[in-house]
Coordinates of C-alpha atoms in Angstrom, one line a residue:
X1 CA -3.5 -20.3 -7.6
X2 CA -3.7 -18.1 -4.5
X3 CA -7.4 -17.5 -5.2
X4 CA -8.1 -21.2 -5.6
X5 CA -6.2 -21.9 -2.4
X6 CA -8.4 -19.4 -0.4
X7 CA -11.6 -20.9 -1.8
X8 CA -10.4 -24.4 -0.8
X9 CA -9.4 -23.2 2.6
X10 CA -12.8 -21.6 3.2
X11 CA -14.7 -24.7 2.1
X12 CA -12.6 -26.9 4.4
X13 CA -12.9 -24.6 7.5
X14 CA -16.5 -23.5 7.0
X15 CA -19.0 -26.2 6.4
X16 CA -21.7 -23.7 5.6
X17 CA -19.6 -22.0 2.9
X18 CA -22.0 -22.7 0.0
X19 CA -23.0 -20.9 -3.2
X20 CA -24.1 -17.8 -1.4
X21 CA -20.7 -17.4 0.2
X22 CA -19.0 -18.2 -3.0
X23 CA -20.9 -15.5 -4.8
X24 CA -19.8 -13.0 -2.1
X25 CA -16.3 -14.2 -2.7
X26 CA -16.5 -13.5 -6.4
X27 CA -18.2 -10.2 -5.8
X28 CA -15.2 -9.1 -3.6
X29 CA -12.9 -9.5 -6.6
X30 CA -15.4 -8.1 -9.1
X31 CA -15.9 -4.8 -7.3
X32 CA -12.1 -4.3 -7.5
X33 CA -12.0 -5.4 -11.2
X34 CA -14.8 -2.9 -11.9
X35 CA -12.8 0.0 -10.5
X36 CA -9.7 -1.2 -12.5
X37 CA -11.9 -1.3 -15.7
X38 CA -12.9 2.3 -15.4
X39 CA -9.6 3.7 -14.1
X40 CA -7.5 1.8 -16.5
X41 CA -9.2 0.2 -19.5
X42 CA -12.0 2.7 -20.1
X43 CA -10.1 5.9 -19.5
X44 CA -6.3 5.3 -19.5
X45 CA -5.6 1.9 -21.2
X46 CA -2.9 3.5 -23.4
X47 CA -0.9 4.8 -20.4
X48 CA -0.1 1.5 -18.9
X49 CA -0.4 -2.1 -20.1
X50 CA -2.8 -4.6 -18.8
X51 CA 0.1 -6.9 -18.0
X52 CA 1.5 -4.3 -15.6
X53 CA -1.9 -3.7 -13.9
X54 CA -2.2 -7.4 -13.3
X55 CA 1.2 -7.6 -11.7
X56 CA 0.8 -4.6 -9.5
X57 CA -2.6 -5.9 -8.4
X58 CA -1.1 -9.3 -7.5
X59 CA 1.8 -7.7 -5.6
X60 CA -0.7 -5.7 -3.6
X61 CA -2.8 -8.8 -2.9
X62 CA -0.1 -11.0 -1.8
X63 CA 3.0 -9.1 -0.7
X64 CA 1.5 -5.9 0.6
X65 CA -1.2 -7.6 2.6
X66 CA 1.0 -10.2 4.2
X67 CA 3.7 -7.7 5.2
X68 CA 1.0 -5.3 6.6
X69 CA -0.4 -8.2 8.7
X70 CA 3.0 -9.0 10.0
X71 CA 3.9 -5.4 11.1
X72 CA 0.4 -4.7 12.4
X73 CA 0.6 -7.7 14.7
X74 CA 3.9 -6.4 16.0
X75 CA 2.5 -2.9 16.5
X76 CA -0.6 -4.2 18.2
X77 CA 1.5 -6.3 20.6
X78 CA 3.7 -3.3 21.4
X79 CA 0.6 -1.1 22.1
X80 CA -0.8 -3.8 24.3
X81 CA 2.3 -3.9 26.3
X82 CA 2.3 -0.1 26.7
X83 CA -1.3 -0.1 27.7
X84 CA -0.7 -2.8 30.3
X85 CA 2.1 -0.7 31.7
X86 CA -0.2 2.3 31.9
X87 CA -2.9 0.3 33.6
X88 CA -0.2 -0.9 36.1
X89 CA 0.7 2.7 36.9
X90 CA -2.9 4.0 37.2
X91 CA -4.6 1.2 39.1
X92 CA -4.5 1.3 42.8
X93 CA -4.1 -1.8 45.0
X94 CA -7.6 -1.6 46.3
X95 CA -11.1 -1.9 44.9
X96 CA -12.8 1.3 43.7
X97 CA -16.3 2.2 43.0
X98 CA -16.2 0.6 39.5
X99 CA -15.4 -2.9 41.0
X100 CA -17.3 -3.3 44.2
X101 CA -17.2 -7.1 43.9
X102 CA -13.4 -7.2 43.6
X103 CA -11.3 -8.1 46.6
X104 CA -7.9 -7.6 45.0
X105 CA -5.9 -7.3 41.8
X106 CA -3.0 -9.1 40.4
X107 CA -1.4 -7.5 37.4
X108 CA 0.9 -9.7 35.3
X109 CA 2.5 -8.5 32.0
X110 CA 1.5 -10.5 28.9
X111 CA 5.1 -11.0 27.6
X112 CA 8.3 -12.8 28.6
X113 CA 6.3 -15.9 29.5
X114 CA 4.8 -14.4 32.7
X115 CA 1.2 -15.4 31.9
X116 CA -2.0 -13.6 31.3
X117 CA -2.7 -9.8 31.4
X118 CA -4.8 -9.9 34.5
X119 CA -5.6 -12.6 37.0
X120 CA -8.6 -11.1 38.9
X121 CA -10.9 -12.4 41.5
X122 CA -14.5 -12.6 40.3
X123 CA -13.9 -10.3 37.3
X124 CA -12.7 -11.4 33.9
X125 CA -9.9 -9.6 32.0
X126 CA -12.2 -8.2 29.4
X127 CA -14.5 -6.8 32.0
X128 CA -11.7 -5.2 33.8
X129 CA -10.3 -3.6 30.6
X130 CA -13.8 -2.2 29.9
X131 CA -13.9 -0.8 33.4
X132 CA -10.5 0.7 33.0
X133 CA -11.7 2.4 29.7
X134 CA -14.7 3.8 31.5
X135 CA -12.5 5.1 34.4
X136 CA -9.8 6.5 32.2
X137 CA -11.5 7.2 28.8
X138 CA -8.9 9.8 27.7
X139 CA -6.0 7.4 28.3
X140 CA -7.8 4.7 26.3
X141 CA -8.6 7.3 23.6
X142 CA -4.9 8.0 23.2
X143 CA -4.4 4.3 22.4
X144 CA -7.2 4.4 19.9
X145 CA -5.4 7.3 18.2
X146 CA -2.1 5.4 18.1
X147 CA -3.8 2.3 16.7
X148 CA -5.5 4.3 14.0
X149 CA -2.6 6.5 12.8
X150 CA 0.4 4.3 13.4
X151 CA -0.6 0.6 13.6
X152 CA -3.2 0.9 10.8
X153 CA -2.6 3.9 8.6
X154 CA 1.2 4.2 8.7
X155 CA 1.9 0.5 8.3
X156 CA -0.6 -0.1 5.5
X157 CA 0.4 3.0 3.5
X158 CA 4.0 2.1 3.7
X159 CA 3.4 -1.5 2.7
X160 CA 1.4 -0.4 -0.3
X161 CA 4.0 2.1 -1.3
X162 CA 6.9 -0.4 -1.1
X163 CA 4.8 -3.1 -2.9
X164 CA 4.5 -0.7 -5.8
X165 CA 8.3 0.0 -5.8
X166 CA 9.4 -3.6 -5.9
X167 CA 7.6 -4.3 -9.2
X168 CA 9.8 -3.6 -12.1
X169 CA 8.0 -3.4 -15.4
X170 CA 9.0 -2.3 -19.0
X171 CA 6.2 0.2 -19.0
X172 CA 8.4 2.4 -16.7
X173 CA 11.8 1.8 -18.2
X174 CA 13.7 5.0 -18.9
X175 CA 15.6 5.8 -22.1
X176 CA 18.8 5.7 -20.0
X177 CA 18.1 2.1 -18.9
X178 CA 17.3 1.1 -22.5
X179 CA 20.6 2.5 -23.7
X180 CA 22.6 0.8 -21.0
X181 CA 20.8 -2.5 -21.8
X182 CA 21.4 -2.1 -25.5
X183 CA 25.1 -1.5 -24.8
X184 CA 25.2 -4.9 -23.1
X185 CA 23.6 -6.8 -26.0
X186 CA 21.7 -10.0 -26.0
X187 CA 22.8 -13.6 -26.7
X188 CA 22.6 -14.7 -30.3
X189 CA 19.9 -17.3 -30.6
X190 CA 21.0 -18.4 -34.1
X191 CA 24.7 -18.2 -33.5
X192 CA 27.0 -20.6 -31.8
X193 CA 27.0 -20.4 -28.0
X194 CA 30.2 -20.4 -26.1
X195 CA 31.1 -23.4 -24.0
X196 CA 30.6 -21.5 -20.7
X197 CA 27.0 -20.3 -21.5
X198 CA 24.3 -21.8 -19.4
X199 CA 21.2 -21.6 -21.5
X200 CA 18.9 -22.8 -18.7
X201 CA 19.8 -19.7 -16.6
X202 CA 18.9 -17.3 -19.4
X203 CA 15.3 -16.4 -20.2
X204 CA 14.7 -15.5 -23.8
X205 CA 12.7 -12.4 -24.5
X206 CA 13.9 -10.6 -21.4
X207 CA 14.0 -7.0 -20.7
X208 CA 17.3 -6.5 -22.6
X209 CA 15.3 -6.8 -25.9
X210 CA 12.9 -4.0 -25.0
X211 CA 12.9 -1.2 -27.5
X212 CA 10.3 1.1 -26.0
X213 CA 10.3 3.1 -22.9
X214 CA 9.3 6.5 -21.4
X215 CA 11.0 8.3 -24.2
X216 CA 12.3 7.7 -27.7
X217 CA 15.6 8.7 -29.3
X218 CA 14.2 12.0 -30.5
X219 CA 15.3 13.8 -27.3
X220 CA 19.0 14.2 -26.6
X221 CA 18.7 15.7 -23.2
X222 CA 19.4 13.6 -20.1
X223 CA 19.0 14.4 -16.4
X224 CA 22.0 16.4 -15.2
X225 CA 24.1 15.2 -12.2
X226 CA 27.4 15.7 -10.6
X227 CA 30.1 13.2 -11.5
X228 CA 32.8 11.8 -9.1
X229 CA 34.9 15.0 -9.5
X230 CA 32.0 17.3 -8.8
X231 CA 31.7 18.4 -12.4
X232 CA 28.2 19.1 -13.7
X233 CA 27.3 16.6 -16.4
X234 CA 24.6 17.7 -18.8
X235 CA 22.9 16.4 -22.0
X236 CA 24.2 13.3 -23.8
X237 CA 27.0 12.9 -21.2
X238 CA 24.5 11.9 -18.5
X239 CA 23.6 8.4 -17.6
X240 CA 20.2 9.1 -16.1
X241 CA 18.6 7.9 -12.9
X242 CA 21.5 5.9 -11.5
X243 CA 23.8 8.9 -11.4
X244 CA 26.7 7.0 -12.9
X245 CA 30.0 8.5 -14.2
X246 CA 31.6 7.3 -17.4
X247 CA 33.8 4.9 -15.5
X248 CA 31.0 3.6 -13.3
X249 CA 28.9 3.2 -16.4
X250 CA 31.5 0.9 -18.0
X251 CA 31.8 -1.1 -14.8
X252 CA 28.0 -1.4 -14.7
X253 CA 28.0 -2.8 -18.3
X254 CA 30.6 -5.4 -17.3
X255 CA 28.5 -6.5 -14.3
X256 CA 25.5 -6.8 -16.6
X257 CA 27.5 -8.9 -19.0
X258 CA 28.9 -11.3 -16.3
X259 CA 25.8 -13.6 -16.0
X260 CA 26.0 -14.0 -19.8
X261 CA 29.7 -14.9 -19.9
X262 CA 30.3 -17.5 -22.6
X263 CA 27.5 -16.3 -24.8
X264 CA 27.8 -14.6 -28.2
X265 CA 26.3 -11.2 -27.5
X266 CA 24.7 -9.3 -30.3
X267 CA 24.4 -5.5 -30.2
X268 CA 20.9 -4.1 -30.0
X269 CA 19.8 -1.2 -32.1
X270 CA 17.1 0.9 -30.4
X271 CA 14.3 1.8 -32.8
X272 CA 13.1 5.3 -32.9
X273 CA 9.7 5.8 -31.5
X274 CA 7.4 8.8 -30.7
X275 CA 8.3 10.5 -27.4
X276 CA 6.0 9.4 -24.6
X277 CA 4.3 12.3 -22.9
X278 CA 5.0 12.8 -19.2
X279 CA 1.2 13.2 -18.5
X280 CA 0.8 9.7 -19.8
X281 CA 3.6 8.4 -17.6
X282 CA 2.1 10.2 -14.6
X283 CA -1.3 8.5 -15.3
X284 CA 0.5 5.2 -15.6
X285 CA 2.1 5.6 -12.2
X286 CA -1.2 6.5 -10.6
X287 CA -2.9 3.5 -12.1
X288 CA -0.1 1.2 -11.0
X289 CA -0.4 2.5 -7.4
X290 CA -4.2 2.3 -7.4
X291 CA -4.0 -1.3 -8.8
X292 CA -1.6 -2.2 -6.0
X293 CA -3.9 -0.7 -3.4
X294 CA -6.9 -2.5 -4.9
X295 CA -5.0 -5.8 -4.6
X296 CA -4.4 -5.0 -0.9
X297 CA -8.0 -3.9 -0.3
X298 CA -9.4 -7.1 -2.0
X299 CA -7.4 -9.3 0.3
X300 CA -8.2 -7.2 3.3
X301 CA -11.9 -7.3 2.4
X302 CA -11.8 -11.1 2.2
X303 CA -10.4 -11.2 5.7
X304 CA -13.0 -8.9 7.1
X305 CA -15.9 -10.7 5.3
X306 CA -15.1 -14.3 6.0
X307 CA -12.7 -14.3 8.9
X308 CA -13.9 -11.5 11.2
X309 CA -17.6 -11.2 10.2
X310 CA -18.5 -14.5 8.4
X311 CA -21.3 -15.5 10.7
X312 CA -24.0 -15.4 8.1
X313 CA -24.6 -14.6 4.5
X314 CA -26.4 -11.3 5.4
X315 CA -23.4 -10.1 7.5
X316 CA -21.0 -11.0 4.6
X317 CA -23.0 -9.0 2.1
X318 CA -23.3 -6.1 4.5
X319 CA -19.6 -5.9 5.1
X320 CA -18.8 -6.2 1.4
X321 CA -21.2 -3.3 0.5
X322 CA -20.0 -1.1 3.4
X323 CA -16.3 -1.6 2.5
X324 CA -16.9 -1.2 -1.2
X325 CA -18.7 2.2 -0.8
X326 CA -15.7 3.7 1.0
X327 CA -12.6 3.3 -1.2
X328 CA -10.1 4.7 1.2
X329 CA -7.2 2.5 -0.1
X330 CA -7.4 3.5 -3.8
X331 CA -7.8 7.2 -2.9
X332 CA -4.8 7.1 -0.6
X333 CA -2.8 5.4 -3.3
X334 CA -3.7 8.1 -5.8
X335 CA -2.6 10.8 -3.3
X336 CA 0.7 8.9 -2.9
X337 CA 1.2 9.0 -6.7
X338 CA 1.3 12.8 -6.6
X339 CA 4.5 12.7 -4.5
X340 CA 5.9 9.8 -6.6
X341 CA 5.4 11.8 -9.8
X342 CA 7.1 14.8 -8.3
X343 CA 10.1 12.7 -7.5
X344 CA 10.3 10.6 -10.7
X345 CA 8.9 13.0 -13.4
X346 CA 9.3 16.5 -12.1
X347 CA 12.7 15.6 -10.7
X348 CA 11.9 17.4 -7.5
X349 CA 14.7 16.1 -5.1
X350 CA 13.2 18.0 -2.2
X351 CA 10.2 15.6 -2.0
X352 CA 11.1 13.0 0.7
X353 CA 9.5 9.7 1.5
X354 CA 7.7 11.3 4.4
X355 CA 6.3 14.1 2.3
X356 CA 5.0 11.5 -0.2
X357 CA 3.3 9.3 2.4
X358 CA 2.1 11.9 4.9
X359 CA -1.0 13.1 3.1
X360 CA -2.2 9.6 2.6
X361 CA -1.4 8.6 6.1
X362 CA -3.2 11.6 7.5
X363 CA -6.3 10.8 5.4
X364 CA -6.2 7.1 6.2
X365 CA -5.5 7.6 9.9
X366 CA -8.3 10.2 10.3
X367 CA -10.8 7.9 8.5
X368 CA -9.8 4.9 10.7
X369 CA -9.7 7.1 13.9
X370 CA -13.3 8.3 13.2
X371 CA -14.6 4.8 13.0
X372 CA -12.6 3.4 15.9
X373 CA -13.4 6.4 18.2
X374 CA -17.1 6.1 17.6
X375 CA -17.0 2.4 18.2
X376 CA -15.0 3.0 21.4
X377 CA -17.3 5.7 22.7
X378 CA -20.4 3.6 21.9
X379 CA -18.8 0.7 23.8
X380 CA -18.6 2.8 26.9
X381 CA -22.4 3.2 27.1
X382 CA -24.1 1.0 29.7
X383 CA -26.5 -1.7 28.5
X384 CA -29.9 -0.1 29.3
X385 CA -33.0 1.1 27.4
X386 CA -31.1 3.9 25.7
X387 CA -28.3 1.8 24.5
X388 CA -29.8 1.0 21.0
X389 CA -30.6 4.7 20.3
X390 CA -27.2 5.9 21.5
X391 CA -25.4 3.2 19.4
X392 CA -27.3 4.3 16.3
X393 CA -26.3 7.9 17.0
X394 CA -22.6 7.0 17.1
X395 CA -22.9 4.9 14.0
X396 CA -24.5 7.8 12.2
X397 CA -21.7 10.1 13.2
X398 CA -19.2 7.5 12.0
X399 CA -21.0 7.2 8.6
X400 CA -21.2 10.9 7.9
X401 CA -17.8 11.5 9.3
X402 CA -16.3 8.9 6.9
X403 CA -18.1 10.4 3.9
X404 CA -16.9 13.9 4.8
X405 CA -13.3 12.7 5.2
X406 CA -13.3 10.9 1.8
X407 CA -14.8 14.0 0.2
X408 CA -12.0 16.2 1.6
X409 CA -9.4 13.6 0.3
X410 CA -11.0 13.5 -3.1
X411 CA -11.0 17.3 -3.4
X412 CA -7.4 17.4 -2.3
X413 CA -6.3 14.8 -4.9
X414 CA -8.2 16.4 -7.7
X415 CA -6.7 19.8 -6.9
X416 CA -3.1 18.4 -6.7
X417 CA -3.6 16.2 -9.7
X418 CA -4.8 19.1 -11.9
X419 CA -1.9 21.3 -10.8
X420 CA 0.6 18.5 -11.5
X421 CA -0.9 17.8 -14.9
X422 CA -0.2 21.5 -15.9
X423 CA 3.4 21.2 -14.7
X424 CA 3.9 17.9 -16.7
X425 CA 2.4 19.6 -19.8
X426 CA 5.0 22.3 -19.4
X427 CA 7.8 19.7 -19.1
X428 CA 6.4 18.0 -22.2
X429 CA 6.8 21.2 -24.1
X430 CA 10.3 22.0 -22.7
X431 CA 11.6 18.4 -23.0
X432 CA 14.1 19.2 -20.3
X433 CA 14.1 15.8 -18.6
X434 CA 14.2 12.3 -20.0
X435 CA 13.2 9.1 -18.1
X436 CA 12.2 8.7 -14.5
X437 CA 14.3 9.2 -11.4
X438 CA 14.2 6.6 -8.6

């Protein structure tokens, strides 16, 4: 539905949106689906279901992108206000060599209803900003750095990460959650309902009937934790990732039962199934995060192709190819999955949110900063006979710099992934931990 809405909107707003543009639109999705085909279906289709991949992709496409746009607008406005303040401090109240035709300045902040950024005599605001960048290139470079690492990288990586977290899917249900759900039971479809049961509020075939998860019944060891009295709880006494004591577990069961009050609940027997390997779960987590990032990247590519650069079919194809050849979003998501697996599978409580996101933010920010810096430096060059050659030089630096950064990121991910796979294999052998910890 969202896809059809975008197509309809493009047709309505762009009278020249014909078959060529429509094919570019389809190709934008197909390049993401091609990556998913190899990453999931061709290599790891037994590690996570196609249903889960679709849901994670949709969440990245809609929720992650929309939230990132919202926070990036706020970040951009704040940086603009800060830059205006810096320009106010640095600019003198007299014309300098850069503005020989200016008789005076009037600086007005862009917020609080006070009007435009600059009201200048004989010089437009954009021209003045360009002159400021040429006069104070290092100050402007700092704002390029902040825009790349904080407004772009930090916001987008956090939005992708939390978009992954908000999706709950049976593929990642722990044995502990299954046992708690089985203790609640499910309404009897064939039996007589109680008078207080609202059938319209209950969806048959829900997660309570799930009989498979990260681990089967063969392993009796649960994650250890401290109960309310500080006593160490081990083995079958544990209640897994929610760190519940026996009393809290009972209250949780009653809370789960409350929406089903009035129903005849039937106990659920969990069927024994082969223990799922942690290497498989880790692969599933990585694929889920990559699918989320591909949804985000697809929506972002549509914006760049049709909204920012949709002047001609040639430009649309060029932007699609250039953005498809540099998959920074899927790579950063895969790097994030290393930290997530450390938390959820290796049960490493020392891994914080910052440690999980920092490598991806560093890679993403460096990638964006390289592109933004070369564009900024190239924009400072005067329009003369050497402008074309110098512009090509900066574009070449940006191209090879981007390739080098992505190569470093790929090597880092492969190294960390191989090391983590060995640790998960050892956990599989020891069977010292059941389920995932959130």
